Amino acid sequence: MGGDALRWSEYRSMPWKNGGGTTREVAWGAVRAPMAPPETTDGFDWRVSVADVDAGGPFSAFPGIDRLITLVEGEGMLLTVDGTPHPVGPLSPFAFPGDAATDCRLEAGAVRNINVMTRRGRATAQVRIIIVTAAQGAEMACATGETLLVMGVTEGIAVCGPDGRETTLGRLDCVRHEGPAALTLRGDGTVAGIRITPAC
């Protein structure tokens, strides 16, 4: 499947599971079953969203789900996962179990996070932060069975697919690609490469 452009202005806004805030849905899918709308955690094997955290407090519980969050706006936060504190800084992906008791304390005001969820035993996720320069550019490969999402952390990046089609990313816009191919990144800026791989 070729690359699809997903725009920040078109992401669907949804309430958090615990009602404490909102998140914007970027993409979701199933790896070995028909996909259902992700109103509950039963409806997806993986999901990518962008969440705004305006105040500290407990995270929602997601049994059977692994989480990977990357702070893309704000100074930082302290997550306490099953009693152990973990400082989370900007552009530093942090993985934790969705069923762990997790509490958030903001270090210096509100933050915005890329939030990747995968159903344990069905899919795994990896987030890689890539700084692109006009002098060098960058390339990201997508393997058979994988889903690759390239999200603009800053403006100034264009993504060129194997068909030669080029998509310019605004901040938090995304290109989704499935299947074997290489995507070329051009411009000056930063992206988050989000890779979803079916579990063996």
Coordinates of C-alpha atoms in Angstrom, one line a residue:
M1 CA 0.0 0.0 0.0
G2 CA 1.3 3.5 -0.8
G3 CA 1.7 6.4 1.6
D4 CA -1.3 8.3 2.9
A5 CA -1.1 11.8 4.2
L6 CA -2.8 12.3 7.6
R7 CA -3.3 15.9 8.7
W8 CA -3.4 17.4 12.2
S9 CA -6.5 19.4 11.3
E10 CA -8.4 16.2 10.4
Y11 CA -7.5 14.1 13.5
R12 CA -10.5 13.0 15.5
S13 CA -10.6 14.3 19.1
M14 CA -11.6 11.7 21.7
P15 CA -11.9 11.9 25.5
W16 CA -9.4 10.0 27.6
K17 CA -10.6 6.7 29.0
N18 CA -10.6 8.1 32.5
G19 CA -12.2 11.4 31.4
G20 CA -9.2 13.5 32.4
G21 CA -8.5 15.0 29.0
T22 CA -8.6 14.5 25.3
T23 CA -6.5 12.9 22.7
R24 CA -6.4 13.2 18.9
E25 CA -6.5 9.9 16.9
V26 CA -3.8 9.7 14.2
A27 CA -4.1 6.1 13.0
W28 CA -5.0 2.6 14.2
G29 CA -5.1 -0.9 12.8
A30 CA -5.3 -4.6 13.3
V31 CA -2.6 -7.0 12.3
R32 CA -4.5 -10.3 11.8
A33 CA -8.2 -9.4 12.1
P34 CA -10.8 -7.0 10.6
M35 CA -10.3 -3.6 12.0
A36 CA -13.0 -2.1 14.3
P37 CA -13.4 1.5 15.3
P38 CA -11.2 2.1 18.4
E39 CA -13.8 3.4 20.8
T40 CA -12.5 0.8 23.3
T41 CA -9.2 -1.1 23.5
D42 CA -11.0 -4.1 22.0
G43 CA -11.1 -2.3 18.6
F44 CA -7.4 -2.2 17.7
D45 CA -4.1 -4.0 17.8
W46 CA -2.2 -0.7 17.5
R47 CA -3.1 2.9 17.8
V48 CA -1.2 6.2 17.5
S49 CA -2.6 9.4 18.9
V50 CA -1.4 12.8 20.2
A51 CA -2.4 13.7 23.8
D52 CA -2.4 17.0 25.6
V53 CA -1.6 16.7 29.3
D54 CA -2.6 20.0 31.1
A55 CA -2.4 18.7 34.7
G56 CA -0.8 15.9 36.6
G57 CA -2.7 12.9 37.8
P58 CA -3.2 9.2 37.1
F59 CA -3.1 7.7 33.7
S60 CA -5.9 5.5 32.4
A61 CA -5.4 1.7 32.8
F62 CA -5.2 -0.3 29.6
P63 CA -4.9 -4.1 30.4
G64 CA -3.0 -6.1 27.9
I65 CA -1.6 -3.0 26.1
D66 CA 2.0 -1.8 25.9
R67 CA 2.5 2.0 25.7
L68 CA 5.3 4.1 24.2
I69 CA 5.1 7.9 24.7
T70 CA 7.3 10.6 23.3
L71 CA 7.1 14.2 24.5
V72 CA 7.0 16.6 21.5
E73 CA 6.0 19.9 23.3
G74 CA 6.7 21.1 26.8
E75 CA 9.7 20.8 29.3
G76 CA 9.1 17.3 30.7
M77 CA 7.2 15.2 33.1
L78 CA 7.8 12.6 35.9
L79 CA 5.9 9.3 35.4
T80 CA 5.7 7.0 38.4
V81 CA 5.1 3.5 37.1
D82 CA 4.2 0.9 39.7
G83 CA 5.9 3.0 42.3
T84 CA 9.1 3.7 40.4
P85 CA 9.7 7.3 39.2
H86 CA 10.9 7.9 35.6
P87 CA 11.8 11.4 34.3
V88 CA 10.6 11.8 30.7
G89 CA 12.3 14.6 28.7
P90 CA 11.5 16.0 25.3
L91 CA 12.0 13.7 22.3
S92 CA 12.9 10.7 24.5
P93 CA 10.6 7.8 23.8
F94 CA 9.5 6.0 27.0
A95 CA 7.9 2.5 27.1
F96 CA 5.7 1.2 29.9
P97 CA 2.9 -1.4 30.4
G98 CA -0.6 0.1 30.0
D99 CA -1.8 -2.1 32.9
A100 CA 0.7 -0.7 35.3
A101 CA -0.4 1.9 37.9
T102 CA 0.9 5.1 36.4
D103 CA 0.8 8.6 37.7
C104 CA 2.1 11.8 36.0
R105 CA 3.6 14.9 37.5
L106 CA 4.3 17.9 35.2
E107 CA 7.7 19.5 35.7
A108 CA 7.1 22.8 34.0
G109 CA 3.6 23.2 32.7
A110 CA 1.5 21.4 30.1
V111 CA 3.0 18.9 27.6
R112 CA 2.0 17.2 24.4
N113 CA 2.9 13.6 23.7
I114 CA 2.8 11.2 20.8
N115 CA 1.1 8.1 22.3
V116 CA 1.6 4.7 20.7
M117 CA -0.3 1.7 22.0
T118 CA 0.1 -2.0 20.9
R119 CA -1.8 -5.0 22.0
R120 CA 0.6 -7.4 23.8
G121 CA 1.3 -10.5 21.8
R122 CA -0.2 -9.0 18.6
A123 CA 2.1 -6.1 17.7
T124 CA 5.2 -4.1 18.9
A125 CA 6.1 -0.5 18.3
Q126 CA 9.3 1.5 17.9
V127 CA 9.7 5.3 17.8
R128 CA 12.8 6.9 16.4
I129 CA 13.5 10.6 16.4
I130 CA 15.3 11.7 13.2
I131 CA 16.8 15.1 12.5
V132 CA 16.8 15.8 8.8
T133 CA 19.1 18.4 7.1
A134 CA 18.9 19.7 3.6
A135 CA 22.5 18.8 3.1
Q136 CA 22.0 15.1 3.8
G137 CA 18.3 14.2 4.0
A138 CA 17.4 10.8 5.4
E139 CA 15.7 7.5 4.4
M140 CA 13.4 5.1 6.3
A141 CA 12.7 1.6 5.1
C142 CA 9.4 -0.2 5.7
A143 CA 9.4 -4.1 5.6
T144 CA 6.8 -6.6 4.6
G145 CA 4.0 -6.6 7.1
E146 CA 5.1 -3.4 8.8
T147 CA 3.3 -0.1 9.1
L148 CA 5.5 3.0 9.1
L149 CA 4.2 6.4 10.1
V150 CA 6.4 9.5 9.7
M151 CA 5.2 12.4 11.8
G152 CA 6.5 15.9 11.6
V153 CA 7.7 17.1 15.0
T154 CA 8.6 20.4 13.2
E155 CA 7.6 21.9 9.9
G156 CA 10.0 21.8 7.0
I157 CA 10.1 18.1 6.0
A158 CA 8.8 16.5 2.8
V159 CA 8.4 12.7 2.5
C160 CA 8.8 11.1 -0.9
G161 CA 7.4 7.7 -1.5
P162 CA 8.5 4.9 -3.9
D163 CA 6.0 6.2 -6.4
G164 CA 7.8 9.6 -6.5
R165 CA 4.8 11.3 -4.8
E166 CA 6.0 13.9 -2.3
T167 CA 4.1 15.0 0.8
T168 CA 5.0 18.1 2.7
L169 CA 4.4 17.8 6.5
G170 CA 3.1 20.4 8.7
R171 CA 3.7 20.1 12.5
L172 CA 2.2 16.8 13.7
D173 CA 1.0 15.9 10.2
C174 CA 1.9 12.3 9.3
V175 CA 2.5 10.0 6.3
R176 CA 1.4 6.4 6.8
H177 CA 2.9 3.6 4.6
E178 CA 2.4 -0.1 4.6
G179 CA 4.5 -2.8 2.9
P180 CA 8.1 -3.0 1.6
A181 CA 9.5 0.3 0.4
A182 CA 11.9 3.1 1.3
L183 CA 10.7 6.6 2.1
T184 CA 13.0 9.6 1.5
L185 CA 13.0 12.6 3.8
R186 CA 14.0 16.0 2.5
G187 CA 14.3 19.4 4.1
D188 CA 15.4 20.8 7.5
G189 CA 13.6 19.6 10.6
T190 CA 12.7 16.8 12.9
V191 CA 10.4 13.8 12.5
A192 CA 9.2 10.9 14.6
G193 CA 9.4 7.6 12.8
I194 CA 6.8 5.2 14.3
R195 CA 7.2 1.6 13.2
I196 CA 4.5 -1.0 14.0
T197 CA 5.6 -4.7 13.6
P198 CA 3.3 -7.7 13.9
A199 CA 4.3 -10.0 16.8
C200 CA 5.8 -13.3 15.8

